[in-house]
PDB file of N, CA, C and O in Angstrom:
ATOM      1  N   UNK A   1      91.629  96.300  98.402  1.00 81.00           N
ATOM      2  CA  UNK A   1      92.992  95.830  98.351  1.00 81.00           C
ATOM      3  C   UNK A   1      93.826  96.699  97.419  1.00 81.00           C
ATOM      4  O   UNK A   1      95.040  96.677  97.624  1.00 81.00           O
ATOM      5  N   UNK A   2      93.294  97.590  96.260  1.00 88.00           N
ATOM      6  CA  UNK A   2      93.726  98.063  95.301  1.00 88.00           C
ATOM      7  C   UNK A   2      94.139  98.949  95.906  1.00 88.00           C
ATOM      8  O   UNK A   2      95.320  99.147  95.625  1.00 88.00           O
ATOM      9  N   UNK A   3      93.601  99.876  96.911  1.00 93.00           N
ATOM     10  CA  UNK A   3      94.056 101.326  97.899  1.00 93.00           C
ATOM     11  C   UNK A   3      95.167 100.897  98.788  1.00 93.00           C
ATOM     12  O   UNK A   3      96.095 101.586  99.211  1.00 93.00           O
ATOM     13  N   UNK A   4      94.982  99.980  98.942  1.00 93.00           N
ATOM     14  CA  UNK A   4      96.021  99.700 100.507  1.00 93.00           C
ATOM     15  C   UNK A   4      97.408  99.802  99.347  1.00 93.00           C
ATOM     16  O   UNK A   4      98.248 100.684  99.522  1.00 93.00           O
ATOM     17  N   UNK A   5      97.531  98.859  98.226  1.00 93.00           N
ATOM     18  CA  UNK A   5      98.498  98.960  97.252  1.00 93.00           C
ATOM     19  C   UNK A   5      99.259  99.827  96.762  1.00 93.00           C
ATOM     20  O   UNK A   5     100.456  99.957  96.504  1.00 93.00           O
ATOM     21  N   UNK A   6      98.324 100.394  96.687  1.00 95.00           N
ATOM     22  CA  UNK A   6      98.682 102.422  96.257  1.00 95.00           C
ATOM     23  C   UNK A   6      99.345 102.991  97.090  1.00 95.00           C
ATOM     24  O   UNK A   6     100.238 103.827  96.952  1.00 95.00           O
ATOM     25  N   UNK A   7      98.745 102.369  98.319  1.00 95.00           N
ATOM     26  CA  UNK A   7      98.801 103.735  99.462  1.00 95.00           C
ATOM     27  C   UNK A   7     100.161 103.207  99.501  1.00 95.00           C
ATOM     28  O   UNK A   7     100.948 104.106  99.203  1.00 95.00           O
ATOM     29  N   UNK A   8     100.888 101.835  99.810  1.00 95.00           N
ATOM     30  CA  UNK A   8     102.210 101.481 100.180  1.00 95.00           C
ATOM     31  C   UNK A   8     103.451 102.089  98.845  1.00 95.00           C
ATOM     32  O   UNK A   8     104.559 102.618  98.937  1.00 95.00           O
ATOM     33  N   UNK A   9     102.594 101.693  97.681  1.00 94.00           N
ATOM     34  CA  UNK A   9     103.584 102.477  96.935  1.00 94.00           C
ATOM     35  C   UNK A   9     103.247 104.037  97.212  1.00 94.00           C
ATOM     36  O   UNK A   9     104.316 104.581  96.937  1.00 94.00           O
ATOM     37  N   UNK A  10     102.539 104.832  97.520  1.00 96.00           N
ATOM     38  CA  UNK A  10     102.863 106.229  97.498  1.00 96.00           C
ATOM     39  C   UNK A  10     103.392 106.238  98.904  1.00 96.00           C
ATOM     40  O   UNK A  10     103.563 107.426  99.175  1.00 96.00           O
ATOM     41  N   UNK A  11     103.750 105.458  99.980  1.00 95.00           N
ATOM     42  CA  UNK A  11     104.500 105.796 100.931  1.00 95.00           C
ATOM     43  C   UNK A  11     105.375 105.348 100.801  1.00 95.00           C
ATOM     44  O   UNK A  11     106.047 105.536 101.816  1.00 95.00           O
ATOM     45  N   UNK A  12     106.114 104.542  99.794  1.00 95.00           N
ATOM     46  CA  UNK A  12     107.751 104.126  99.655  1.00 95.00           C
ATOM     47  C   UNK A  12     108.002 105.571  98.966  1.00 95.00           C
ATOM     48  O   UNK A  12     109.008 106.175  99.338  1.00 95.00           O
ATOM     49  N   UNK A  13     107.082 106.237  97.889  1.00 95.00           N
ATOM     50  CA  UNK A  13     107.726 107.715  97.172  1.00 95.00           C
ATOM     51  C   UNK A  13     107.452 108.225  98.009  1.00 95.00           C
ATOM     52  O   UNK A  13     108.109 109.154  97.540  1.00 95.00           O
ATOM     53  N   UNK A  14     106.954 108.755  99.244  1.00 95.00           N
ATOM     54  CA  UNK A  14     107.566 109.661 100.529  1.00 95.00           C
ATOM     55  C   UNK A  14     108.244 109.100 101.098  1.00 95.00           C
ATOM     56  O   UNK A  14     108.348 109.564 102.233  1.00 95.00           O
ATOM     57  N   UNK A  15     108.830 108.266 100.926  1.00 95.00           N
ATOM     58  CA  UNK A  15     110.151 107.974 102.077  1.00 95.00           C
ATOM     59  C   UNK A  15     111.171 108.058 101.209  1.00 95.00           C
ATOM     60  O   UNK A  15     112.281 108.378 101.633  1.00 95.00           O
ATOM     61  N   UNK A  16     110.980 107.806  99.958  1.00 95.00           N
ATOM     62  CA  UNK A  16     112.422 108.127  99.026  1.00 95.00           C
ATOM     63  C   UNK A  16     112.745 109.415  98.665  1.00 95.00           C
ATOM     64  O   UNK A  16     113.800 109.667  98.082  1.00 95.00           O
ATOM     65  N   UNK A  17     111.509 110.689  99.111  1.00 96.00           N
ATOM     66  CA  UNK A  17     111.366 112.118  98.819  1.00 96.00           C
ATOM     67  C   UNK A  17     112.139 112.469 100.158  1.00 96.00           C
ATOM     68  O   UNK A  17     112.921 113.376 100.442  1.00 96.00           O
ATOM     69  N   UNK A  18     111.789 111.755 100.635  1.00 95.00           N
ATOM     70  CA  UNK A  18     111.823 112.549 102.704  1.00 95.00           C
ATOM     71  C   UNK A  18     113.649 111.804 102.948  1.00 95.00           C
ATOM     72  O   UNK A  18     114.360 112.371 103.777  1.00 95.00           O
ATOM     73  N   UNK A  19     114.051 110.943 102.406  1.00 93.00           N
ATOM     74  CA  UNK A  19     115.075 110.299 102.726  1.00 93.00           C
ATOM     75  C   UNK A  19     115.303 109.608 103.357  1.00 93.00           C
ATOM     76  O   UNK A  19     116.497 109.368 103.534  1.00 93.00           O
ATOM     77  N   UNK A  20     114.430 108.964 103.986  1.00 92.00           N
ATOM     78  CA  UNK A  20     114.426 107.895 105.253  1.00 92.00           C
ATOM     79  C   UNK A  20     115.442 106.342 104.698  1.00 92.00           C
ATOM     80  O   UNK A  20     115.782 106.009 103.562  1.00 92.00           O
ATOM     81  N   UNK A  21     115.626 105.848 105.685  1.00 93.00           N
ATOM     82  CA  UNK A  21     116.359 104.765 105.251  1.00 93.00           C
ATOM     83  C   UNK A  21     115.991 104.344 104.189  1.00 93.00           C
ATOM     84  O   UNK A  21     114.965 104.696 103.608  1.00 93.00           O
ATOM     85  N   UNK A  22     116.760 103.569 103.827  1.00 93.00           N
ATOM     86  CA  UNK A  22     116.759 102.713 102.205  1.00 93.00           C
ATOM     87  C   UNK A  22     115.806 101.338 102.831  1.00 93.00           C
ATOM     88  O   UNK A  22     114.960 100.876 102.066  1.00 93.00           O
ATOM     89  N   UNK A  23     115.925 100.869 103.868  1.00 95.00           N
ATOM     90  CA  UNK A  23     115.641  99.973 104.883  1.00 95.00           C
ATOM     91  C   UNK A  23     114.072  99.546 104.230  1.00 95.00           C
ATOM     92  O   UNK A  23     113.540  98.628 103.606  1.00 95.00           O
ATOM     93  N   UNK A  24     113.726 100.933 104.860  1.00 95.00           N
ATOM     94  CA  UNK A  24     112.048 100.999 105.368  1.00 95.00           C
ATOM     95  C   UNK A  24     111.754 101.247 103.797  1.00 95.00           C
ATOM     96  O   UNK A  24     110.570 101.075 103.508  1.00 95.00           O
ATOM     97  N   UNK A  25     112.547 101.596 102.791  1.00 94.00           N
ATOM     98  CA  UNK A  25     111.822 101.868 101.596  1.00 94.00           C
ATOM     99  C   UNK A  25     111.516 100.502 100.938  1.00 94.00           C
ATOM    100  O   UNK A  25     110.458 100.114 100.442  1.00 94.00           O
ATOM    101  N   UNK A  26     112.877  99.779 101.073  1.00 95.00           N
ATOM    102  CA  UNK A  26     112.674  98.614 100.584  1.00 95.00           C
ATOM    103  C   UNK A  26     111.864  97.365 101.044  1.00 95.00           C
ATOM    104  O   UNK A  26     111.316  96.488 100.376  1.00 95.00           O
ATOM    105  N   UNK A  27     111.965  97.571 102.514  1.00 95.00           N
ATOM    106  CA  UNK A  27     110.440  96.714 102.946  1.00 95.00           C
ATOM    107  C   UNK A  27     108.934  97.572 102.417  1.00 95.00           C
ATOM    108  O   UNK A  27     107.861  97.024 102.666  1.00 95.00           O
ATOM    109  N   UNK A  28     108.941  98.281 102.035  1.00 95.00           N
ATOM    110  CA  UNK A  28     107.299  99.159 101.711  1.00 95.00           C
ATOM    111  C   UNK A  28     107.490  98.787 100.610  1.00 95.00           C
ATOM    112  O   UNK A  28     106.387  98.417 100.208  1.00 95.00           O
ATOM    113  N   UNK A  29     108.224  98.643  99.830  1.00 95.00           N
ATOM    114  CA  UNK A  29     107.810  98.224  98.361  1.00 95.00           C
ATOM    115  C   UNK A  29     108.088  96.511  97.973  1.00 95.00           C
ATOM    116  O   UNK A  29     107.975  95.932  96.893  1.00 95.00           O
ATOM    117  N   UNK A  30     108.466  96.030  99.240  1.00 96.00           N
ATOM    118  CA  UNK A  30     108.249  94.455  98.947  1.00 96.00           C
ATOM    119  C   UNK A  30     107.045  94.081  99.427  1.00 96.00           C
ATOM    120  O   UNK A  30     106.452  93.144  98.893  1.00 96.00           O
ATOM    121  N   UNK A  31     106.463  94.812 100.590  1.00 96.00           N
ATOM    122  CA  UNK A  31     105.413  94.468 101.199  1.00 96.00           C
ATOM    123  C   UNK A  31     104.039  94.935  99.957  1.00 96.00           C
ATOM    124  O   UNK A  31     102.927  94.425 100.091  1.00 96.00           O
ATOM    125  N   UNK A  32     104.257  95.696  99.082  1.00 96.00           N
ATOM    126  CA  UNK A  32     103.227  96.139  98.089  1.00 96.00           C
ATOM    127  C   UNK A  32     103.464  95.230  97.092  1.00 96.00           C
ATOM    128  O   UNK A  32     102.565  94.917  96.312  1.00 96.00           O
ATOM    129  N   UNK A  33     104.968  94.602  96.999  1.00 96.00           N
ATOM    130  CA  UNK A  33     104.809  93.237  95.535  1.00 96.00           C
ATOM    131  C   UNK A  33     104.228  91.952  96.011  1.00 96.00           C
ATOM    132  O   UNK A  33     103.848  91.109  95.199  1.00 96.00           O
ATOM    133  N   UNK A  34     104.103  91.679  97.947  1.00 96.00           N
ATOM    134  CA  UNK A  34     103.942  90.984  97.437  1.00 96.00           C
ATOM    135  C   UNK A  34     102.435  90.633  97.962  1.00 96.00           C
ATOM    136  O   UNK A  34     101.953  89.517  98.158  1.00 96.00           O
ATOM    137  N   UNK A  35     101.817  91.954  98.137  1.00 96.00           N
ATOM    138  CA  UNK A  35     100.173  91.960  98.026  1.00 96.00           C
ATOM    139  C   UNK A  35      99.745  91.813  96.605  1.00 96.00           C
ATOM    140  O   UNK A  35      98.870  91.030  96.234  1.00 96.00           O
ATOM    141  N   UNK A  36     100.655  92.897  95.572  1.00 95.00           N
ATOM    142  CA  UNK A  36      99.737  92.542  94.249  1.00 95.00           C
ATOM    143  C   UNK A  36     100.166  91.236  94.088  1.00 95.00           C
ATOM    144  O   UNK A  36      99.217  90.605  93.623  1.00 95.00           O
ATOM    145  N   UNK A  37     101.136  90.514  94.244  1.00 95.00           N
ATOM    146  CA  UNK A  37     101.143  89.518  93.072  1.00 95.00           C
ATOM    147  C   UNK A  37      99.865  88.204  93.967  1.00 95.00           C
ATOM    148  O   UNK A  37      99.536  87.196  93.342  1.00 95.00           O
ATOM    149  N   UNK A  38      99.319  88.462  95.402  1.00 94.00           N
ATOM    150  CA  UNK A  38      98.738  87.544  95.384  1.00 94.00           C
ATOM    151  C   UNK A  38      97.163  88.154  95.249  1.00 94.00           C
ATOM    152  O   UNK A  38      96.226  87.362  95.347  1.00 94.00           O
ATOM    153  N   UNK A  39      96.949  89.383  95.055  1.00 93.00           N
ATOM    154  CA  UNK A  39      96.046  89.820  94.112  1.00 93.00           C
ATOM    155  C   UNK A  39      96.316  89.498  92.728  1.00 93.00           C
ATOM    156  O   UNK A  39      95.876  88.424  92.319  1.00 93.00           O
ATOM    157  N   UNK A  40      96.727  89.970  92.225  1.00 93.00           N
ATOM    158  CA  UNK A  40      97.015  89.134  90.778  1.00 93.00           C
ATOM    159  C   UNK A  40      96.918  87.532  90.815  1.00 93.00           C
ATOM    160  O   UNK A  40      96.455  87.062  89.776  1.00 93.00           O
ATOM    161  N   UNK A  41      97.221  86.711  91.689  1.00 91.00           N
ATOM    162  CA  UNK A  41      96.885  84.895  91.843  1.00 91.00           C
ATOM    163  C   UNK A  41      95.674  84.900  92.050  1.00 91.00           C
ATOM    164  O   UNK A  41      95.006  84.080  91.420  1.00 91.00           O
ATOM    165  N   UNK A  42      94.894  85.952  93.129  1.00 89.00           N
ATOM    166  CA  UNK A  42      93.727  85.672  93.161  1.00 89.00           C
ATOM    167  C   UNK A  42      92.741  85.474  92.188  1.00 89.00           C
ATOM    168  O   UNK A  42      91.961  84.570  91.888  1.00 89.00           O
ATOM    169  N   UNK A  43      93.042  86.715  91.744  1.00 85.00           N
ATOM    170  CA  UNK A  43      91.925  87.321  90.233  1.00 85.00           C
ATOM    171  C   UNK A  43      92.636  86.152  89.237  1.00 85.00           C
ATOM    172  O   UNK A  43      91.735  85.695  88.533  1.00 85.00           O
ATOM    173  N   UNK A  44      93.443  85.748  89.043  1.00 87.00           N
ATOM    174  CA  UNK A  44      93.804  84.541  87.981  1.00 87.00           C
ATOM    175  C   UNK A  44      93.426  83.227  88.285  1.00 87.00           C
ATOM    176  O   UNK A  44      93.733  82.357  87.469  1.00 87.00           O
ATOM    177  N   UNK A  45      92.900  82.956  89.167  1.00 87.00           N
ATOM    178  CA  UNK A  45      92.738  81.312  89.938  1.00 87.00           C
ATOM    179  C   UNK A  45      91.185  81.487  90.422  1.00 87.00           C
ATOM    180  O   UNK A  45      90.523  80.466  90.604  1.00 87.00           O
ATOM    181  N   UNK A  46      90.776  82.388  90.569  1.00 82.00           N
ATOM    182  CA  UNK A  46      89.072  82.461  90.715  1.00 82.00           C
ATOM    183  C   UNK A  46      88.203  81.983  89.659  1.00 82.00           C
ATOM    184  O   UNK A  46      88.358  82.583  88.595  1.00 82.00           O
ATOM    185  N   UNK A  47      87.249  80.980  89.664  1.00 82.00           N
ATOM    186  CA  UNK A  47      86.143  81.359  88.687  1.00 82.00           C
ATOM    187  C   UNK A  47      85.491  82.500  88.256  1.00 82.00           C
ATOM    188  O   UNK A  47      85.372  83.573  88.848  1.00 82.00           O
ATOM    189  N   UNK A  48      84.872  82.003  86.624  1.00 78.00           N
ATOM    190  CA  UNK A  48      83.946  83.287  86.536  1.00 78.00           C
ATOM    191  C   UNK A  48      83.428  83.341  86.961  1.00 78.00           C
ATOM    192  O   UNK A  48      83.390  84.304  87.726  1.00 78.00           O
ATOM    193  N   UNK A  49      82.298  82.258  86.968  1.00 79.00           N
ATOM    194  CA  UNK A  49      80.335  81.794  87.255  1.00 79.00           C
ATOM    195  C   UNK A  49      79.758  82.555  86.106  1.00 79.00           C
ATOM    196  O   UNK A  49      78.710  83.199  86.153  1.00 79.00           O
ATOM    197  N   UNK A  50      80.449  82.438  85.191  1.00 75.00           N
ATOM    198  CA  UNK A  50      79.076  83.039  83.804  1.00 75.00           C
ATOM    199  C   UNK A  50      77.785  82.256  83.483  1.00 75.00           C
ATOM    200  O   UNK A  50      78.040  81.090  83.184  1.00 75.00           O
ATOM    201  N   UNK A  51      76.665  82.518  83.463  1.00 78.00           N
ATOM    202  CA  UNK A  51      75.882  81.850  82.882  1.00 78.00           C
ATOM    203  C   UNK A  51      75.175  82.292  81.821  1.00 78.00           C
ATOM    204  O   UNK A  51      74.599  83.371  81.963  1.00 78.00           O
ATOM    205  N   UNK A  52      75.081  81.743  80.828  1.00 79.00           N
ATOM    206  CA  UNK A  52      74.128  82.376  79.763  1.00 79.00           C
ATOM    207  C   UNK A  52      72.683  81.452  79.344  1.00 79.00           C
ATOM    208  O   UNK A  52      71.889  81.892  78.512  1.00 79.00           O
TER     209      UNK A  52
END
């Protein structure tokens, strides 16, 4: 999930290099906030399972 993340933010910075609509930039970088933030809910709302 961490790559796919990346990959959308390094394709909103080629589309803001290349000039493509503002459109498509701004859906690629909402579509990457709002994978992390439910990566980020995930990893915050999961158990550990530690046992010692």
């Amino acid at each position: 999930m961490d790559i796919i993340i990346l990959a959308l933010l390094l394709t909103a910075v080629v589309l803001v290099v290349r000039g493509v609509s503002r459109t498509w930039v701004v859906v690629t970088w909402l579509l990457a906030l709002v994978l992390m933030l439910g990566l980020f809910r995930y990893h915050v709302t999961s158990p550990l399972d530690l046992s010692f």
